[in-house]
PDB file of C-alpha atoms in Angstrom:
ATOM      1  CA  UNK A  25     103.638 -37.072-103.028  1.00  0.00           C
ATOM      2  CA  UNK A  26     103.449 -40.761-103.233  1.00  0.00           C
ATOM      3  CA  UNK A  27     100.068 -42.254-104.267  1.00  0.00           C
ATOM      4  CA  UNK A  28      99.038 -44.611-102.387  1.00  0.00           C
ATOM      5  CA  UNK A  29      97.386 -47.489-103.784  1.00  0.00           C
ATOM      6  CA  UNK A  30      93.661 -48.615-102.425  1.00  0.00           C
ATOM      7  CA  UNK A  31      93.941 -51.442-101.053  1.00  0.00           C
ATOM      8  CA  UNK A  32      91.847 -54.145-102.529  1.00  0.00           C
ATOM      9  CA  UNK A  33      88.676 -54.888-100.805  1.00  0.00           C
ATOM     10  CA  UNK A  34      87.956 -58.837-100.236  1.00  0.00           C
ATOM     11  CA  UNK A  35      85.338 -59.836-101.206  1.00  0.00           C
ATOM     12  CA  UNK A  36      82.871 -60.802 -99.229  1.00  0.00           C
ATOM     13  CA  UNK A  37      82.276 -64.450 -98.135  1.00  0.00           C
ATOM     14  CA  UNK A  38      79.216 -66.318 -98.311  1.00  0.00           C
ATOM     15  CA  UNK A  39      77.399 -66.636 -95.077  1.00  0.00           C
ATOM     16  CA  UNK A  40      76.936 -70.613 -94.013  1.00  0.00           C
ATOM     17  CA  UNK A  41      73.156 -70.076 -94.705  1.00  0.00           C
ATOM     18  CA  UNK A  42      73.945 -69.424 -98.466  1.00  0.00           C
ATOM     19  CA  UNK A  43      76.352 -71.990 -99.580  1.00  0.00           C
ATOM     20  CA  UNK A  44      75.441 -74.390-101.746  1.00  0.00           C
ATOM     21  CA  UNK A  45      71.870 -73.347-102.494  1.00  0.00           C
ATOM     22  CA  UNK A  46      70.917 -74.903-105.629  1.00  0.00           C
ATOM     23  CA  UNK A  47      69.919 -72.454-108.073  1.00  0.00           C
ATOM     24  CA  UNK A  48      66.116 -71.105-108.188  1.00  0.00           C
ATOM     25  CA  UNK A  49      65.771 -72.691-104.694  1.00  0.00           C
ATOM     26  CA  UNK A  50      64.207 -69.784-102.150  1.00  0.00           C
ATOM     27  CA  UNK A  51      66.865 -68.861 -99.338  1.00  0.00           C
ATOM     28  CA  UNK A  52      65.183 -68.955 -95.615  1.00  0.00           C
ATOM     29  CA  UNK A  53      66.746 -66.772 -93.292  1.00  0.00           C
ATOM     30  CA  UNK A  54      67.487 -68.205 -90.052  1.00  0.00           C
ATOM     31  CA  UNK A  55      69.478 -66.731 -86.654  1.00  0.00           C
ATOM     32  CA  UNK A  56      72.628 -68.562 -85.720  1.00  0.00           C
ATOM     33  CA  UNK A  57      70.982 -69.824 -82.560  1.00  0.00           C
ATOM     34  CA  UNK A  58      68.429 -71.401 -84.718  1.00  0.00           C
ATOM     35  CA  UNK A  59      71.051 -72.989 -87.286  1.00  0.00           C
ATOM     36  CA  UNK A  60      72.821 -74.263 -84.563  1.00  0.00           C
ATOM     37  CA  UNK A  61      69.708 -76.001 -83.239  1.00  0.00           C
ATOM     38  CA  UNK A  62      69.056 -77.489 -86.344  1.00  0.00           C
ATOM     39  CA  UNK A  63      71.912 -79.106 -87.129  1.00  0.00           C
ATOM     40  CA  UNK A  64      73.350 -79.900 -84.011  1.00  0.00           C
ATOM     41  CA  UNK A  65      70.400 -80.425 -82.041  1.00  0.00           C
ATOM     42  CA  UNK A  66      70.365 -84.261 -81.754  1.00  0.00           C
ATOM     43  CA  UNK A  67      71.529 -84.667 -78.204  1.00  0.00           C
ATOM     44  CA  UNK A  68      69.049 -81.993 -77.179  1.00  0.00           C
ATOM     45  CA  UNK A  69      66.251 -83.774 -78.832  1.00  0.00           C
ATOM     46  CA  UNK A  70      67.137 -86.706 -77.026  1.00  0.00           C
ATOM     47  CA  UNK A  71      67.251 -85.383 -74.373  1.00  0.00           C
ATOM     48  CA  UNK A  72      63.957 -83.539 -74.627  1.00  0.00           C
ATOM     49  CA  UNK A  73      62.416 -87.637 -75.955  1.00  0.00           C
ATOM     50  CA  UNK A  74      63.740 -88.883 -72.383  1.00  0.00           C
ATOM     51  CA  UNK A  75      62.117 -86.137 -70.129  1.00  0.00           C
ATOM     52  CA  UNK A  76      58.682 -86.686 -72.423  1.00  0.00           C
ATOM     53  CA  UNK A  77      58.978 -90.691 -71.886  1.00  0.00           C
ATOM     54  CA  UNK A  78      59.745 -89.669 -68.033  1.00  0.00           C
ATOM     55  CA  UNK A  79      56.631 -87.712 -67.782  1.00  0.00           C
ATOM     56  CA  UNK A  80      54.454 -90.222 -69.137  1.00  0.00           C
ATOM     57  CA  UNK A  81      55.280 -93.000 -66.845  1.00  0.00           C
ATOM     58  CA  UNK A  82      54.719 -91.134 -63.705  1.00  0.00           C
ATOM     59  CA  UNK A  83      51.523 -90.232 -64.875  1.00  0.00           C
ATOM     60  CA  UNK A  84      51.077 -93.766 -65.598  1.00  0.00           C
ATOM     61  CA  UNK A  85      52.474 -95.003 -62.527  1.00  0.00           C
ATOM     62  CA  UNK A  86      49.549 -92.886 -60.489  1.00  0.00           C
ATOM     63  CA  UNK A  87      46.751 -92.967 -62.537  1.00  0.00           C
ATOM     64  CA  UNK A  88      44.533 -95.584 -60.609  1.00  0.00           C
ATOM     65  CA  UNK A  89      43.300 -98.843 -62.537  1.00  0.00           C
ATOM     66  CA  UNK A  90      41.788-102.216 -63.028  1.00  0.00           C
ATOM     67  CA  UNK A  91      42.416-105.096 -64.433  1.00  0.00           C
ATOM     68  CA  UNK A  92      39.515-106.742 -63.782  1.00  0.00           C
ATOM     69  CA  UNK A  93      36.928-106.691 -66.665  1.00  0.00           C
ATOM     70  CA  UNK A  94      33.584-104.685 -65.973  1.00  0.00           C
ATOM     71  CA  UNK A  95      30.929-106.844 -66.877  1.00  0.00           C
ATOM     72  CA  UNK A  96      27.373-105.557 -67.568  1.00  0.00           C
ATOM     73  CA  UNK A  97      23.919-106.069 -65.648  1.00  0.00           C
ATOM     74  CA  UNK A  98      21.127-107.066 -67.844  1.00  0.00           C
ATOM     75  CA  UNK A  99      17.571-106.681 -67.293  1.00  0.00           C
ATOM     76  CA  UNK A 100      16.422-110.043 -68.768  1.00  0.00           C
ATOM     77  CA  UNK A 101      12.359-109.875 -67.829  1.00  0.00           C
ATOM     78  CA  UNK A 102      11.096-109.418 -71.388  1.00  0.00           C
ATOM     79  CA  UNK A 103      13.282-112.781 -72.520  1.00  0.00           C
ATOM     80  CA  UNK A 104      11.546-114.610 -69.147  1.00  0.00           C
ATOM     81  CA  UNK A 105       8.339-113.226 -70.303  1.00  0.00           C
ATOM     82  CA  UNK A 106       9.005-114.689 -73.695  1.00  0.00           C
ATOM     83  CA  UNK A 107       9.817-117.849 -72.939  1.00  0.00           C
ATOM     84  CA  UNK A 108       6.859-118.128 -69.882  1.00  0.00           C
ATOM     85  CA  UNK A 109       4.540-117.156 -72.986  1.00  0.00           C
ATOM     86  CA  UNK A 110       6.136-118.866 -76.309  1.00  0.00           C
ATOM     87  CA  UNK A 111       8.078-121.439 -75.109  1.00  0.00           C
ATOM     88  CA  UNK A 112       6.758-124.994 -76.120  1.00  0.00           C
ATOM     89  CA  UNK A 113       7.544-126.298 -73.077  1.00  0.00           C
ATOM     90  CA  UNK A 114       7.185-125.291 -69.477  1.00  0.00           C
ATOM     91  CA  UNK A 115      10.151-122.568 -68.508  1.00  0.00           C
ATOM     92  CA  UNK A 116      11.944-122.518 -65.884  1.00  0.00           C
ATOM     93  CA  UNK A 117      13.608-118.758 -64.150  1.00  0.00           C
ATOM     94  CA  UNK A 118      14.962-118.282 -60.711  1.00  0.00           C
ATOM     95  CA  UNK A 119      13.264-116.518 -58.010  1.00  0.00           C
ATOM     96  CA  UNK A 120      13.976-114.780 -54.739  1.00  0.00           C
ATOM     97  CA  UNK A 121      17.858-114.901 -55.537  1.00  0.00           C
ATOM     98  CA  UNK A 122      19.579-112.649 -53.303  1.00  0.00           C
ATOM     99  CA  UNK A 123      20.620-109.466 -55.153  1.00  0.00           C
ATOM    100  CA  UNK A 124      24.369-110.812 -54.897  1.00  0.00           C
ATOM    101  CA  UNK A 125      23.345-112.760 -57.760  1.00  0.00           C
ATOM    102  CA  UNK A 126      23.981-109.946 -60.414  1.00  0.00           C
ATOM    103  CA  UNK A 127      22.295-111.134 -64.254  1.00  0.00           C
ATOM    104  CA  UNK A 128      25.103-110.744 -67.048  1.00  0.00           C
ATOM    105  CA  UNK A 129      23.657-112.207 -69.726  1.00  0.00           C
ATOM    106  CA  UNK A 130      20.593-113.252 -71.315  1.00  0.00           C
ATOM    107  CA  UNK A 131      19.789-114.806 -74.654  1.00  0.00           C
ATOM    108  CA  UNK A 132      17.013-116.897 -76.332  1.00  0.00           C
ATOM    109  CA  UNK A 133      17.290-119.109 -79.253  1.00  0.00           C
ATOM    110  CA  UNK A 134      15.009-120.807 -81.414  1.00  0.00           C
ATOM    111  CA  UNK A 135      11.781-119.014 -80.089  1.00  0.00           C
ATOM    112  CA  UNK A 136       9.150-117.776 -83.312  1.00  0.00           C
ATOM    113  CA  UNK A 137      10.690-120.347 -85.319  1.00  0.00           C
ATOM    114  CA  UNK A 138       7.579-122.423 -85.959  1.00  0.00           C
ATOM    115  CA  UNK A 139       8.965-125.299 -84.041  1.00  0.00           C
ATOM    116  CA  UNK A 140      11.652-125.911 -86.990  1.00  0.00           C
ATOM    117  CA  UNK A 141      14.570-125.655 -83.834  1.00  0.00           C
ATOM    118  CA  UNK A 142      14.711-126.900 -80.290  1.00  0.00           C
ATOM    119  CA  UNK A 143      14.091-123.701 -77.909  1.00  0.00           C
ATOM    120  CA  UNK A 144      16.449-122.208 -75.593  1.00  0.00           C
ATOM    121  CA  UNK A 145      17.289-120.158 -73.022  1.00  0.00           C
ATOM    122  CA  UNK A 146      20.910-118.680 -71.725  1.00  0.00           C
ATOM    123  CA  UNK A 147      21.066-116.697 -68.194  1.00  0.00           C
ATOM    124  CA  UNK A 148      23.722-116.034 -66.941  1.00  0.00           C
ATOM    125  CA  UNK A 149      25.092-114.411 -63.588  1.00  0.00           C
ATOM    126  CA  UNK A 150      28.415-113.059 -61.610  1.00  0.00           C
ATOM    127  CA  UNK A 151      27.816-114.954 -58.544  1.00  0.00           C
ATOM    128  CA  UNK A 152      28.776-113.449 -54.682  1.00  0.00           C
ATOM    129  CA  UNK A 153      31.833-115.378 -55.106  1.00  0.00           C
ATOM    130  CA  UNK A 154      32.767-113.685 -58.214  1.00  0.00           C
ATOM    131  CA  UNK A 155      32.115-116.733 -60.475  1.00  0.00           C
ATOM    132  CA  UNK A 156      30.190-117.288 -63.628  1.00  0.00           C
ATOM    133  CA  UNK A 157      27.309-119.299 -62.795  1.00  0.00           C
ATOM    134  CA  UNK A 158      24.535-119.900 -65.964  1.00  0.00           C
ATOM    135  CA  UNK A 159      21.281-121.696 -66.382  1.00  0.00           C
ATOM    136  CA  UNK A 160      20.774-123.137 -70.069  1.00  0.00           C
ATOM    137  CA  UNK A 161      18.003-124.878 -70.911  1.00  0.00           C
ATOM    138  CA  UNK A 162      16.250-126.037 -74.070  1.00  0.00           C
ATOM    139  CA  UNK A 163      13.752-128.910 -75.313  1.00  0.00           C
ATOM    140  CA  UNK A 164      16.636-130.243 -77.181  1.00  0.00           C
ATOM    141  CA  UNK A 165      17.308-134.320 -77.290  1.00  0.00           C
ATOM    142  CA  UNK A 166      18.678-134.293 -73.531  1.00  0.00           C
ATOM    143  CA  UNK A 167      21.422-136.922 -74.436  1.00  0.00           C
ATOM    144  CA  UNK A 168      23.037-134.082 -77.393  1.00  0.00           C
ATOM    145  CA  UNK A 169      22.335-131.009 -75.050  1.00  0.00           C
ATOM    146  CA  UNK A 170      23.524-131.593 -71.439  1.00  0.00           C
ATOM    147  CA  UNK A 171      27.093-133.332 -72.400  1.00  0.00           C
ATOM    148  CA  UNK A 172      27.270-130.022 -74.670  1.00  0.00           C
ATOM    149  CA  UNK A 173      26.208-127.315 -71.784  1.00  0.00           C
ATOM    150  CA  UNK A 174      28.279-129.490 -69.401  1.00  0.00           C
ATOM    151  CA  UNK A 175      31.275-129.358 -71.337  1.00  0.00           C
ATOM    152  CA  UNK A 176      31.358-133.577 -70.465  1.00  0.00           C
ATOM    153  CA  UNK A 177      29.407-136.252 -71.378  1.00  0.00           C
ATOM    154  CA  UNK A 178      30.873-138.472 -67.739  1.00  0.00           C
ATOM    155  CA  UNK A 179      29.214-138.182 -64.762  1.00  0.00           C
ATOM    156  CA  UNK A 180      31.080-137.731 -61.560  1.00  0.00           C
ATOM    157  CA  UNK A 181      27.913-138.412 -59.443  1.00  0.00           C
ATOM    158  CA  UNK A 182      24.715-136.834 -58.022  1.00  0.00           C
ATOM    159  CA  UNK A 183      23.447-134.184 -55.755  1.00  0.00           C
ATOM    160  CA  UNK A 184      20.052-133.316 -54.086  1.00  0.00           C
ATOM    161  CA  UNK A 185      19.130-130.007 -54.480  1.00  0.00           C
ATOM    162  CA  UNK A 186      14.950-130.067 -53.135  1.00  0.00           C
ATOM    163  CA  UNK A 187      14.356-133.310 -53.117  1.00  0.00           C
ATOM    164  CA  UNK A 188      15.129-133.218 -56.854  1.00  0.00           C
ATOM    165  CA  UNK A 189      18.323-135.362 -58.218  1.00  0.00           C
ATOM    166  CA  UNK A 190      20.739-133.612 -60.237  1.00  0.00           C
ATOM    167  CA  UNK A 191      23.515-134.998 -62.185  1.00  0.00           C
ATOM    168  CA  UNK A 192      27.194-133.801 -61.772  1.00  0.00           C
ATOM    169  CA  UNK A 193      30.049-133.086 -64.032  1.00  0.00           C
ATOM    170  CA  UNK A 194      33.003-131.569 -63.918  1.00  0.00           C
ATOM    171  CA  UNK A 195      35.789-130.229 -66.508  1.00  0.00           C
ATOM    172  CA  UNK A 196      38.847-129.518 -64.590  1.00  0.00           C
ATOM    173  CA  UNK A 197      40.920-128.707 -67.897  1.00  0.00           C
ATOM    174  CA  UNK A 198      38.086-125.109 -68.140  1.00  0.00           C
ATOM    175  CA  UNK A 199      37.341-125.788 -64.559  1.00  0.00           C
ATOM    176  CA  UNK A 200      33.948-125.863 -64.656  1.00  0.00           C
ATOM    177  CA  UNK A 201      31.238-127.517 -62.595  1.00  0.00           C
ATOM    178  CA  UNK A 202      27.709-128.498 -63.770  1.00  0.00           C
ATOM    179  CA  UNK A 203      24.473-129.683 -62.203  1.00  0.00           C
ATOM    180  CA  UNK A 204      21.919-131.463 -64.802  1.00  0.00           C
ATOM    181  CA  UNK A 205      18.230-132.355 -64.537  1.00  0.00           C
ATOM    182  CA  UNK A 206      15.701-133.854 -67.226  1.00  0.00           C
ATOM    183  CA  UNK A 207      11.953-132.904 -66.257  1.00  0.00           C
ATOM    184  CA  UNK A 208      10.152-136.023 -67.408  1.00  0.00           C
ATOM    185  CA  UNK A 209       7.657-133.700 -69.265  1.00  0.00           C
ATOM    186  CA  UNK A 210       9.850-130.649 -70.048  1.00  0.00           C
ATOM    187  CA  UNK A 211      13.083-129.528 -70.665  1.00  0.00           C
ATOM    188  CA  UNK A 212      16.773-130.184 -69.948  1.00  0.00           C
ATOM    189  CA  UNK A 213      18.030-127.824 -67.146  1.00  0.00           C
ATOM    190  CA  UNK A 214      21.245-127.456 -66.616  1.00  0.00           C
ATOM    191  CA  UNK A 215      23.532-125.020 -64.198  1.00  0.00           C
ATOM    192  CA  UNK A 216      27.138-124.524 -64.919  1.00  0.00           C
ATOM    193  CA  UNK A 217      29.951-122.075 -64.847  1.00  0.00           C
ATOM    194  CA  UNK A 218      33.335-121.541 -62.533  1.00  0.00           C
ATOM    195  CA  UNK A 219      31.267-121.557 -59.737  1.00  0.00           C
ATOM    196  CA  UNK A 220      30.854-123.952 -57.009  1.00  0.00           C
ATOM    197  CA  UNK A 221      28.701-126.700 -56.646  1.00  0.00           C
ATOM    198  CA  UNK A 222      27.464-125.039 -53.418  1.00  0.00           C
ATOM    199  CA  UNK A 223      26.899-122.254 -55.400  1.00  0.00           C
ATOM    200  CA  UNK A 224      25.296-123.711 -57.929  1.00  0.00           C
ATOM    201  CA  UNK A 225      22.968-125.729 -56.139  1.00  0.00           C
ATOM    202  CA  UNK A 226      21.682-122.446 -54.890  1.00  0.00           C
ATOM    203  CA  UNK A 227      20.478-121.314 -58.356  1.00  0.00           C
ATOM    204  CA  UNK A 228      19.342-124.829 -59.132  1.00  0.00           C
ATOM    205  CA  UNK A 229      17.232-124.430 -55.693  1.00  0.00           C
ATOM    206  CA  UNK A 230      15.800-121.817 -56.842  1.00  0.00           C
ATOM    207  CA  UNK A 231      14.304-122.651 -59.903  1.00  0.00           C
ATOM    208  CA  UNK A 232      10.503-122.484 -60.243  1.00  0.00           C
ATOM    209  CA  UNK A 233       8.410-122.817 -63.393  1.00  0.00           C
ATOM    210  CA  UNK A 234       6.918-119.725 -65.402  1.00  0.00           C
ATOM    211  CA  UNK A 235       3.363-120.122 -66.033  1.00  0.00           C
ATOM    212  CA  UNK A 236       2.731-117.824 -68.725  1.00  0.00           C
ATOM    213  CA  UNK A 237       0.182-114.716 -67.996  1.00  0.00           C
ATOM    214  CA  UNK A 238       1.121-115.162 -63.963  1.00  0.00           C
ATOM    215  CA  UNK A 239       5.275-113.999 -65.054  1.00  0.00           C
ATOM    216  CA  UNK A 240       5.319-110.267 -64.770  1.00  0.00           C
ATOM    217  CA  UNK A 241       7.218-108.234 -66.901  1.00  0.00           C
ATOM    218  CA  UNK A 242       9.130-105.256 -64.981  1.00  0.00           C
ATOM    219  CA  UNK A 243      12.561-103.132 -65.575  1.00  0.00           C
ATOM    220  CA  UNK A 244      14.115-105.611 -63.261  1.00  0.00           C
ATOM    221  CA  UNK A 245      17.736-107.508 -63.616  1.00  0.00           C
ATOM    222  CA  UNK A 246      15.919-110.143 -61.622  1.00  0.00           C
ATOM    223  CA  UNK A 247      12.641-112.031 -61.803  1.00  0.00           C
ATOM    224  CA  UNK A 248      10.226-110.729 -59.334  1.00  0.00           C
ATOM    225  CA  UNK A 249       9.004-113.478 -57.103  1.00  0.00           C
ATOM    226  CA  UNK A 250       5.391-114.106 -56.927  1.00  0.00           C
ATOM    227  CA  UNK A 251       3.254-114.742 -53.994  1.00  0.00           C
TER     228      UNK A 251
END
């Protein structure tokens, strides 16, 4: 009876997820599918990168938008009432501006300082044309303080705006227009801003001195107009 010889066994080989391993190193164990993902995966994850960037510009391309900045309305009766009260000088606010005429800003400076600085006011509006339009004023040496809020210190002529004669300027480089009037016994008032001169004469017009106790003070983006 011949013996037959066993047949030698190979040994087994080391799986792709075990080769190489550095010694001490933990082993995770992973599917093929997985492995395969992992190392060949590049074109699907560029893939996946392109439908993502897809995605996000359609939502971008209908989500609705503006450009246009979104300017504020300020409620600027407790400055008025300041400066009708404190001011050293006589103030000057609009009234009975159409509600077109929407306030934007509002700042004082100089007021409770003992007299140490020249007192101002800044008020400023989006006008129905969709201009800036402001009203700056101050006690200020006239000859330092209009050229400055007029962005020009040259003339380009006059306009008469209630019988009163205001001065004009005109910037084209920041295209901007300005109307300026000294008050023999007050201060400098002048109206500037992107809008026109039509435009600005209307503010100018309406214009009316603050006599202290008599200026209410309301929740109001406007000043109330007295009777």
């Amino acid at each position: 009876m011949t013996d037959k010889t066993p047949s030698s066994v190979p040994e087994a080989e080391d799986s792709p997820h075990e080769q190489d391993v550095p010694a001490g190193r933990p082993v995770v164990q992973v599917s093929p599918a997985v492995h395969k993902r992992l190392t060949t995966g590049l074109g699907g994850f560029a893939l996946a990168m392109a439908a993502c960037l897809v995605l996000v510009l359609a939502i971008y391309a209908v989500t609705p938008r503006s450009d246009e900045e979104v300017l504020p309305t300020v409620d600027y009766s407790s400055q008025l009432w300041a400066m009708a009260n404190d001011a050293p000088y006589t103030a000057y606010a609009p009234e009975g501006l159409p509600a077109t005429w929407r306030p934007t800003s509002s700042r004082l400076h100089g007021l409770g300082d003992g007299g140490g600085e020249p007192v101002a006011w800044h008020l400023g509006f989006l006008t129905p044309g969709d201009q800036y339009a402001a009203l700056e004023q101050s006690d200020e040496k006239a000859s330092d303080f209009v050229p400055r809020m007029a962005n020009s210190s040259k003339p380009t002529g006059t306009m008469q705006v209630n019988g009163q004669t205001w001065t004009k300027y005109h910037r084209k480089d920041k295209h901007a227009n300005s109307l300026a009037l000294t008050l023999p016994d007050g201060p400098s008032l002048v109206v500037t801003g992107t809008a026109t001169y039509q435009e600005l004469a209307i503010l100018a017009g309406s214009l009316k001195p603050q006599t202290g106790k008599d200026t209410p003070l309301v929740p109001s983006g406007a000043a109330t107009p007295r009777s």
